[in-house]
XYZ file of C-alpha atoms in Angstrom:
604
model
C -0.110 -0.143 0.131
C 1.259 3.371 -0.217
C 0.209 7.155 0.116
C 0.807 10.162 0.404
C 2.759 11.164 4.241
C -0.031 12.322 5.869
C 2.004 14.154 7.907
C 1.985 16.724 4.897
C 2.186 20.730 5.049
C -1.372 22.019 5.532
C -3.108 22.419 2.408
C -1.648 19.478 0.854
C -3.381 16.479 -0.793
C -4.232 13.885 1.443
C -6.237 10.495 0.135
C -10.023 10.796 0.753
C -11.157 9.575 3.831
C -8.267 11.071 6.232
C -8.487 14.660 7.300
C -5.862 15.985 9.266
C -3.809 19.382 9.870
C -0.617 20.675 11.517
C -1.152 22.236 14.294
C 0.094 26.317 13.651
C 2.608 27.395 15.961
C 4.451 24.450 15.828
C 8.018 25.326 15.071
C 9.943 24.469 11.774
C 12.251 22.411 13.504
C 9.194 19.975 14.344
C 8.787 17.646 10.757
C 7.315 15.367 13.046
C 5.177 17.517 14.680
C 1.440 15.487 15.201
C -0.812 16.154 13.163
C -4.696 18.323 14.581
C -7.729 17.021 13.987
C -7.286 13.720 12.608
C -10.127 11.703 11.378
C -9.993 8.838 9.643
C -13.672 7.297 7.741
C -13.436 3.178 7.881
C -17.206 3.066 6.584
C -19.276 1.715 9.707
C -18.328 5.126 11.428
C -15.119 7.565 11.957
C -11.610 7.228 14.825
C -11.742 10.466 15.488
C -8.685 10.581 17.441
C -9.194 13.330 20.529
C -5.340 14.031 21.551
C -4.463 15.303 18.097
C -7.789 18.378 18.954
C -6.706 21.688 21.181
C -10.423 22.839 21.337
C -12.697 20.854 23.109
C -15.862 22.325 21.082
C -14.077 21.746 17.743
C -13.936 18.041 19.019
C -17.550 17.499 20.102
C -18.659 19.209 17.052
C -17.219 17.072 14.781
C -19.012 14.010 16.970
C -22.331 15.802 15.995
C -21.655 15.503 12.752
C -21.991 11.886 12.973
C -23.781 10.064 9.723
C -27.205 8.518 10.400
C -26.149 4.424 10.305
C -22.439 5.002 11.035
C -21.018 4.469 14.499
C -18.422 7.544 15.486
C -15.796 6.488 17.659
C -13.782 9.540 19.403
C -10.364 7.614 21.250
C -8.092 9.212 23.400
C -9.965 12.446 24.224
C -7.382 14.666 26.802
C -10.455 15.168 29.209
C -13.322 12.844 28.292
C -15.400 14.407 31.045
C -15.052 17.331 29.512
C -16.098 17.137 26.294
C -19.517 15.239 27.207
C -20.201 17.600 29.204
C -19.770 20.101 25.927
C -23.007 18.405 24.388
C -24.889 15.992 27.242
C -27.547 15.878 25.410
C -25.398 14.141 23.147
C -22.172 12.484 23.893
C -21.348 9.794 26.493
C -18.819 8.266 28.007
C -18.457 4.903 26.147
C -18.110 1.830 29.098
C -15.784 -0.180 27.541
C -11.980 -0.337 28.694
C -9.006 0.169 26.851
C -6.292 -2.700 26.629
C -2.729 -2.064 26.019
C 0.244 -4.012 24.004
C 3.190 -3.161 25.066
C 5.389 -4.695 22.984
C 8.316 -5.525 25.552
C 9.690 -8.797 23.466
C 9.094 -10.198 20.182
C 5.546 -10.651 19.363
C 5.442 -14.542 18.620
C 3.594 -15.678 16.131
C 0.240 -16.998 16.043
C 0.688 -21.495 15.867
C -1.152 -23.585 12.326
C -4.788 -23.787 13.030
C -5.870 -24.675 9.279
C -5.901 -20.722 8.491
C -4.091 -18.424 6.567
C -3.996 -14.302 7.832
C -3.294 -12.543 5.125
C -4.365 -9.094 3.747
C -6.102 -7.992 0.902
C -5.986 -8.983 -2.252
C -9.154 -8.995 -4.527
C -12.322 -6.174 -3.946
C -13.994 -9.292 -2.637
C -12.637 -10.002 0.500
C -14.285 -6.404 1.376
C -17.126 -8.237 0.473
C -16.019 -11.546 2.629
C -15.384 -8.960 5.854
C -18.689 -7.556 5.817
C -20.497 -11.104 5.635
C -18.882 -11.912 8.617
C -19.089 -8.119 10.641
C -22.983 -9.119 9.845
C -22.402 -12.480 11.067
C -21.649 -11.084 14.252
C -24.040 -8.648 14.381
C -21.734 -5.733 13.542
C -22.282 -2.790 10.948
C -20.563 -3.408 7.560
C -18.884 -0.833 5.648
C -18.917 -0.179 1.617
C -16.819 -2.276 0.456
C -15.303 0.540 -1.895
C -14.581 2.597 1.147
C -12.469 -0.865 2.826
C -10.641 -1.108 -0.548
C -9.574 2.256 -0.796
C -8.207 2.559 2.449
C -6.466 -0.982 1.997
C -5.218 0.288 -1.403
C -4.026 4.290 -0.450
C -3.541 4.584 2.856
C -0.619 3.353 4.816
C -1.647 3.536 8.273
C -4.676 1.034 8.043
C -3.901 -2.034 7.601
C -7.152 -4.812 7.452
C -6.376 -8.864 7.324
C -8.117 -11.492 6.979
C -7.935 -14.870 8.025
C -8.940 -17.915 5.235
C -9.965 -21.262 5.797
C -6.522 -23.296 4.090
C -9.047 -26.102 2.899
C -11.793 -23.821 0.587
C -10.419 -20.668 1.118
C -13.155 -19.480 2.829
C -12.709 -15.919 5.066
C -13.560 -16.751 8.544
C -12.630 -13.742 10.332
C -10.803 -10.055 10.005
C -9.382 -7.586 12.047
C -8.420 -3.691 11.174
C -4.958 -2.201 12.666
C -4.607 1.839 12.481
C -0.595 2.809 12.659
C -0.706 5.898 14.561
C 2.868 7.302 13.510
C 2.086 6.890 9.876
C -1.543 8.390 10.364
C -0.338 11.380 12.129
C 3.039 10.979 14.001
C 2.347 9.780 16.724
C 4.598 10.886 18.860
C 3.882 7.539 21.777
C 4.728 5.539 18.676
C 1.236 3.452 19.442
C -0.637 1.438 17.317
C -4.448 0.399 17.145
C -6.233 -2.806 16.589
C -10.835 -1.878 15.388
C -12.970 -4.343 14.551
C -11.869 -7.950 15.354
C -14.573 -10.228 14.118
C -14.924 -14.633 13.814
C -17.494 -16.040 11.531
C -19.763 -17.746 14.211
C -20.149 -20.854 12.313
C -15.769 -20.507 11.767
C -15.996 -24.113 13.369
C -11.813 -23.826 14.295
C -10.688 -22.100 17.242
C -8.249 -19.558 18.330
C -9.160 -17.901 14.924
C -9.013 -14.253 17.135
C -5.835 -15.242 18.706
C -4.258 -15.410 15.569
C -5.267 -12.367 14.073
C -4.987 -10.317 17.149
C -1.229 -12.223 16.916
C -0.691 -11.295 12.953
C -1.971 -7.950 13.956
C 0.778 -6.838 16.459
C 3.765 -8.563 14.730
C 2.889 -5.692 11.722
C 2.615 -3.000 14.268
C 6.152 -4.143 16.234
C 8.256 -4.690 12.964
C 7.060 -1.260 12.214
C 8.847 -0.059 15.569
C 5.828 0.811 17.152
C 5.747 0.324 20.893
C 2.307 -0.886 22.364
C -1.538 -2.070 20.284
C -5.060 -1.168 22.042
C -8.028 -2.115 21.935
C -11.163 -1.029 23.520
C -13.770 -4.267 24.391
C -16.918 -3.618 26.129
C -16.644 -4.084 30.082
C -18.940 -6.934 30.777
C -17.002 -9.237 27.628
C -15.261 -11.490 30.296
C -14.713 -13.843 28.117
C -12.583 -11.188 25.848
C -10.802 -9.164 28.644
C -9.892 -13.243 30.290
C -8.189 -13.574 26.018
C -6.896 -10.539 25.414
C -4.981 -10.873 29.722
C -3.992 -14.336 28.252
C -2.146 -12.656 25.364
C 0.445 -9.752 27.331
C -2.824 -7.149 27.256
C -2.843 -4.996 30.478
C -5.727 -2.402 31.168
C -4.793 1.336 30.557
C -6.303 4.919 31.447
C -8.182 5.038 28.157
C -11.753 5.925 27.670
C -13.844 6.449 24.179
C -16.660 8.850 23.721
C -19.822 8.070 20.995
C -22.465 9.686 20.241
C -26.152 9.039 21.559
C -27.422 7.424 18.236
C -30.014 4.169 17.257
C -27.161 1.920 16.961
C -25.649 3.143 20.471
C -28.729 3.849 22.352
C -28.319 0.226 24.940
C -25.208 1.656 26.364
C -26.913 5.106 27.542
C -29.941 3.832 28.404
C -32.181 1.052 29.383
C -33.740 -0.728 27.063
C -37.891 -1.773 28.323
C -37.337 -4.556 30.941
C -37.408 -8.446 29.474
C -36.661 -6.891 25.727
C -32.651 -8.491 26.766
C -34.039 -11.108 28.497
C -35.410 -12.007 24.612
C -34.300 -15.195 23.064
C -32.748 -13.507 19.148
C -35.959 -15.341 17.402
C -38.278 -12.495 18.730
C -35.621 -9.759 19.887
C -35.023 -9.480 16.047
C -38.096 -8.677 15.292
C -39.006 -6.268 18.483
C -35.932 -4.489 17.116
C -36.968 -3.672 14.319
C -40.928 -2.771 15.374
C -38.886 -0.305 18.044
C -36.813 0.838 14.658
C -40.159 1.961 13.076
C -41.738 3.508 16.173
C -44.514 0.124 16.906
C -44.796 0.177 20.974
C -43.291 -3.066 21.716
C -44.932 -4.721 25.400
C -42.831 -8.244 26.297
C -45.354 -10.930 27.844
C -43.464 -13.495 28.549
C -39.541 -13.237 27.681
C -38.953 -16.840 27.453
C -41.749 -17.634 25.417
C -41.409 -15.052 23.398
C -44.450 -13.391 23.286
C -45.203 -9.673 22.320
C -47.874 -7.716 22.217
C -46.951 -5.107 19.118
C -49.149 -1.696 18.709
C -49.580 1.090 16.458
C -52.321 3.397 15.008
C -54.759 1.524 17.369
C -53.961 -1.769 15.652
C -52.447 -4.779 17.920
C -51.152 -7.992 17.318
C -49.295 -10.689 19.689
C -46.836 -12.439 18.454
C -44.541 -15.551 19.616
C -41.590 -15.036 17.388
C -42.739 -15.150 14.250
C -45.993 -16.633 14.639
C -48.764 -14.625 14.900
C -52.606 -13.722 15.691
C -53.367 -14.244 11.968
C -51.856 -17.672 11.605
C -54.668 -19.778 11.886
C -55.346 -22.954 14.439
C -55.940 -25.085 11.144
C -52.937 -24.071 9.580
C -50.755 -24.295 12.093
C -52.303 -27.719 13.500
C -51.631 -28.981 9.333
C -47.998 -27.660 10.074
C -47.597 -30.181 13.524
C -48.694 -32.386 12.017
C -45.824 -33.322 9.456
C -48.264 -36.843 8.030
C -51.005 -34.227 7.359
C -48.587 -31.942 5.751
C -47.514 -34.645 3.616
C -50.512 -35.220 2.056
C -51.777 -31.251 1.666
C -49.025 -30.416 0.077
C -49.114 -33.578 -2.208
C -52.424 -32.775 -3.583
C -51.085 -29.438 -4.921
C -48.914 -31.408 -6.728
C -45.892 -30.706 -5.023
C -43.067 -34.234 -4.601
C -43.072 -35.577 -1.366
C -40.940 -39.050 -0.942
C -42.537 -42.302 -0.503
C -43.126 -43.037 3.168
C -45.824 -44.529 5.457
C -47.385 -44.152 9.741
C -45.341 -46.769 10.943
C -46.971 -49.693 12.216
C -44.483 -50.990 14.359
C -44.161 -54.452 12.662
C -42.687 -56.897 9.647
C -44.467 -54.033 7.723
C -41.857 -50.871 8.815
C -38.827 -53.858 7.959
C -40.659 -54.749 4.580
C -40.814 -50.935 4.279
C -37.068 -50.329 4.047
C -35.936 -53.132 2.878
C -37.834 -51.484 -0.738
C -36.193 -48.151 -0.571
C -33.231 -49.262 1.236
C -32.437 -45.633 3.153
C -35.434 -44.001 5.340
C -35.710 -41.089 7.867
C -37.905 -42.053 11.123
C -39.418 -39.075 12.491
C -42.034 -38.577 15.107
C -45.244 -36.484 13.373
C -45.164 -34.182 15.862
C -42.140 -32.347 17.020
C -39.719 -29.051 16.622
C -36.192 -28.492 16.823
C -35.039 -31.571 14.596
C -36.240 -34.290 18.415
C -36.591 -37.598 17.807
C -35.299 -37.835 14.150
C -32.889 -40.118 12.574
C -31.553 -40.103 9.169
C -30.034 -42.481 7.652
C -31.633 -45.653 8.284
C -30.793 -49.103 6.742
C -30.775 -52.086 8.948
C -33.528 -53.616 10.582
C -32.248 -53.274 13.830
C -31.284 -49.256 13.930
C -34.692 -48.639 12.368
C -36.236 -50.006 15.353
C -33.540 -48.164 17.391
C -34.756 -44.856 15.400
C -38.581 -46.105 15.972
C -37.820 -45.914 19.801
C -36.412 -42.808 19.740
C -39.347 -40.747 17.555
C -41.728 -42.501 20.215
C -40.208 -41.299 23.048
C -41.549 -37.325 20.957
C -44.111 -38.564 20.604
C -46.389 -42.101 19.823
C -46.732 -41.583 16.397
C -43.976 -41.638 13.637
C -43.239 -41.116 9.958
C -41.329 -43.305 7.701
C -40.007 -41.649 4.535
C -37.918 -42.388 1.996
C -34.531 -40.421 2.749
C -33.963 -38.768 -0.571
C -30.650 -36.500 -1.633
C -29.732 -33.004 -1.346
C -28.927 -30.082 0.518
C -31.065 -29.161 3.265
C -32.788 -25.524 1.393
C -34.718 -23.556 4.350
C -37.309 -21.118 1.918
C -39.405 -18.196 4.624
C -42.187 -17.344 2.724
C -44.160 -14.211 4.000
C -47.377 -13.073 2.756
C -47.633 -15.465 -0.726
C -43.725 -13.617 -1.242
C -40.181 -15.690 -0.804
C -38.269 -13.002 1.395
C -35.225 -15.987 1.993
C -33.760 -18.888 1.054
C -30.581 -20.758 2.574
C -28.606 -23.958 2.838
C -28.657 -25.670 6.086
C -25.668 -28.305 7.452
C -25.277 -30.477 9.811
C -22.487 -29.162 12.358
C -19.100 -30.704 11.970
C -15.864 -29.586 13.386
C -12.304 -29.458 11.984
C -8.893 -30.718 13.865
C -6.424 -29.112 14.824
C -4.160 -31.692 15.155
C -4.013 -31.680 18.561
C -7.683 -31.763 20.192
C -10.787 -35.101 20.620
C -12.987 -35.106 18.643
C -15.538 -34.439 22.098
C -12.797 -31.072 22.512
C -13.442 -30.015 19.747
C -17.675 -30.810 19.420
C -17.618 -28.961 22.791
C -15.846 -25.646 21.830
C -17.563 -25.819 18.316
C -20.965 -26.630 20.583
C -19.830 -23.355 22.766
C -19.545 -20.823 20.299
C -22.898 -21.793 18.808
C -24.812 -21.082 21.656
C -22.408 -17.509 22.277
C -23.456 -16.474 18.804
C -27.588 -18.320 19.359
C -28.066 -16.498 22.270
C -27.818 -20.278 23.733
C -30.068 -21.919 21.245
C -28.137 -23.759 19.606
C -25.914 -26.946 20.603
C -24.608 -29.929 19.583
C -25.926 -32.639 22.009
C -23.606 -35.279 22.863
C -25.870 -38.570 22.682
C -26.255 -41.208 20.872
C -26.928 -39.862 17.414
C -23.773 -37.530 17.757
C -21.518 -40.983 18.483
C -22.962 -42.764 15.796
C -22.291 -40.149 12.951
C -18.561 -40.097 14.554
C -18.434 -43.783 14.604
C -19.520 -44.118 10.779
C -16.627 -41.800 9.775
C -14.169 -43.910 11.222
C -13.499 -41.638 14.016
C -14.455 -41.918 18.327
C -14.570 -39.250 20.318
C -11.108 -39.753 22.156
C -9.645 -39.952 18.713
C -7.334 -36.887 17.711
C -8.924 -35.541 14.440
C -5.990 -34.391 12.467
C -5.338 -31.132 11.219
C -7.194 -29.710 8.803
C -9.506 -32.451 8.961
C -13.558 -31.248 8.246
C -15.822 -33.845 10.046
C -19.399 -34.115 10.484
C -20.250 -35.216 13.878
C -24.873 -35.130 12.922
C -26.910 -36.073 10.495
C -29.436 -33.250 10.257
C -28.560 -30.046 9.456
C -31.534 -29.135 12.634
C -29.842 -25.277 13.353
C -31.064 -25.980 17.726
C -28.371 -29.473 17.321
C -25.729 -27.368 16.028
C -26.553 -26.859 12.654
C -24.683 -23.467 10.386
C -27.188 -21.647 7.754
C -25.531 -20.934 4.680
C -27.709 -17.764 2.838
C -28.674 -18.584 -1.137
C -31.612 -16.256 -1.449
C -29.764 -14.468 -4.780
C -28.795 -17.652 -6.425
C -32.192 -20.483 -5.624
C -33.900 -21.345 -9.080
C -37.362 -19.579 -9.599
C -39.255 -22.991 -9.231
C -37.509 -23.664 -5.748
C -39.335 -19.936 -5.045
C -42.388 -21.452 -6.497
C -42.991 -24.899 -5.013
C -42.520 -22.774 -1.125
C -44.949 -20.162 -1.880
C -47.150 -23.017 -3.072
C -46.535 -25.123 -0.174
C -47.708 -22.064 1.866
C -50.629 -21.232 -0.158
C -51.851 -25.605 0.251
C -51.109 -24.829 3.820
C -52.899 -21.306 4.153
C -50.334 -19.934 5.810
C -49.483 -17.145 6.015
C -45.936 -17.058 7.711
C -43.882 -19.694 7.585
C -39.949 -21.715 6.342
C -40.473 -24.358 4.251
C -38.096 -27.021 3.545
C -36.683 -29.071 0.443
C -34.102 -32.099 -0.321
C -32.680 -30.135 -2.914
C -29.224 -31.487 -5.447
C -28.385 -27.954 -6.525
C -30.360 -24.836 -5.535
C -29.650 -23.055 -8.422
C -31.844 -26.343 -10.414
C -35.773 -27.191 -10.226
C -35.132 -30.068 -8.659
C -36.456 -30.977 -4.963
C -38.131 -32.785 -2.965
C -41.207 -32.065 -0.051
C -39.649 -32.608 2.944
C -41.898 -30.448 6.144
C -42.809 -26.679 6.704
C -42.274 -24.357 9.863
C -44.888 -22.697 11.140
C -42.830 -20.378 13.360
C -39.732 -20.040 10.956
C -36.233 -18.356 13.260
C -36.250 -15.189 11.385
C -32.625 -14.120 12.924
C -31.259 -17.264 11.089
C -31.216 -15.792 8.084
C -29.974 -12.038 8.792
C -28.893 -9.992 6.556
C -32.680 -10.752 4.288
C -35.002 -8.747 5.725
C -37.370 -11.376 6.820
C -37.704 -9.399 10.487
C -38.848 -6.414 7.692
C -41.128 -8.651 5.599
C -42.766 -9.619 8.662
C -43.426 -6.396 10.633
C -44.827 -5.135 7.328
C -46.556 -8.591 6.829
C -47.964 -7.133 10.355
C -48.856 -3.264 10.345
C -49.288 -2.896 6.329
C -48.518 0.611 5.420
C -45.139 0.770 7.567
C -41.869 1.187 5.575
C -39.207 -0.206 5.239
C -39.512 -3.550 3.111
C -37.320 -4.258 0.188
C -38.837 -5.765 -2.957
C -39.175 -9.413 -2.316
C -40.059 -12.138 -4.570
C -43.454 -12.723 -5.832
C -45.601 -15.601 -7.017
C -46.257 -13.129 -9.769
C -42.600 -13.106 -10.935
C -42.182 -17.033 -11.645
C -43.601 -16.675 -14.863
C -41.068 -14.379 -16.335
C -38.497 -16.573 -14.377
C -39.773 -19.312 -15.791
C -40.069 -17.667 -19.357
C -36.465 -15.655 -19.412
C -34.720 -19.142 -18.141
C -36.168 -21.298 -21.572
C -34.980 -18.020 -23.450
C -32.069 -18.902 -22.163
C -32.038 -22.543 -23.272
C -32.989 -21.584 -26.767
C -29.932 -19.954 -27.272
C -26.768 -22.117 -29.101
């Protein structure tokens, strides 16, 4: 990366996104003097270096200029309490700690974990950084800002952690070199937006990124690297202290905006107790000015009110889903019959009779899925049953959840969830079973437990990998045991089903799913008579029309599909006329999409 010297004379050219000037009173012999009024644009917001401002009123004014939807941070203000006093209705002191790693000794590299930490090589990397940001609930940045900073600003370093096996970006961190940016006499640097994809499945990615950035700064002769961490993030604080960071008396100041609101005000009493599936709806409603009352935080029940209209919801289930539609989804056998009569393809299946007829069906189709006719979150389901003894065990397991059990021929393909809201497909995602990646040091059991903790943390406790007979059997079928050390880089699937509550991961395919699959999802929802649902299909390829219908969920987890606008679509359905719903795919577009596909097929 190259850029003009940020300590150039006042009026000289600087890379777009950096605002600074030299102190006017600086003597001629101090050519390395610190620049003043330094503001660095990072896309998600601006870093405002408070120690470069001599006038607190000017600093307060810069903070007031924060753009909508951004998250500016003023760090190193000389007197943060005085700064806030200049605009107490607009500014607040961030409840975070600043930690510093002083480079007294050489920074050791992180051990090999099946990843490579590198800088950006292509604008696509900027998109991948934003994908990780969104998965971590962080504010994304315009990709052109990331790429421009990478190419033109030698004070900014973007690093990404990339899987060695498939090249997927699973983590990122941003570094700022204070000496290069404004001639810092302390020779400092700082670390920002450290983020690791919750579905990464590899331990130590954050440590590797932190060490790699620290090594870069140390090689340049920097004295330390700082970072800011929430005061109650005990896990992160423990990790940083283990690396060698110590707390320093440095405060950050932020502007009171909608993004920062939880930091300076108390949310409604039990909103923080909601699970992610109810919280995403509450947040969207609050954003639109809809009154939110939590009726039962544990159950995710809300009362939403606006303009004389009141609706009670339980996560994505509302009063507008009829009891009949809900019962149709609840009974998988009934769901099969209804969608099959609507012309939708379902796998061969039968209601278990718990006798020889079940074994005869297995012998006929060779491979089956056994599941209770009623239930959710994948409980009691066994996939890949091929032998009589396994069938009997699977039937007994399913029968513990409900006395009626369904046996279906197992179809090949990936598990595709399509979210249909008000006759529109608003999101589509592939769901994959839980898997772990070997480090060469940890046992399979340890890897599963670590991945389960990460999934639980990322989903508010909603997703965990059960350490049960099914997990053990899945591991054993792959040729391993819980006590084996999995070689570095080896990926092991530890569950047969892609259920998110059992540690599965979700991968957005909304932009690429075939129009016929969208049409099938809408048709299934209409046949059942349900306005909000998650339609599950097994598909060999999301870009092709082939599928087999599996089931319909009357309460799909909208939070699983971010950044797709599922919560916006849901609230728009509940309160028609409220702004905020992007264009979604509608059934009327199916014919147009099919026509375009046929045109493409006719071309030589």
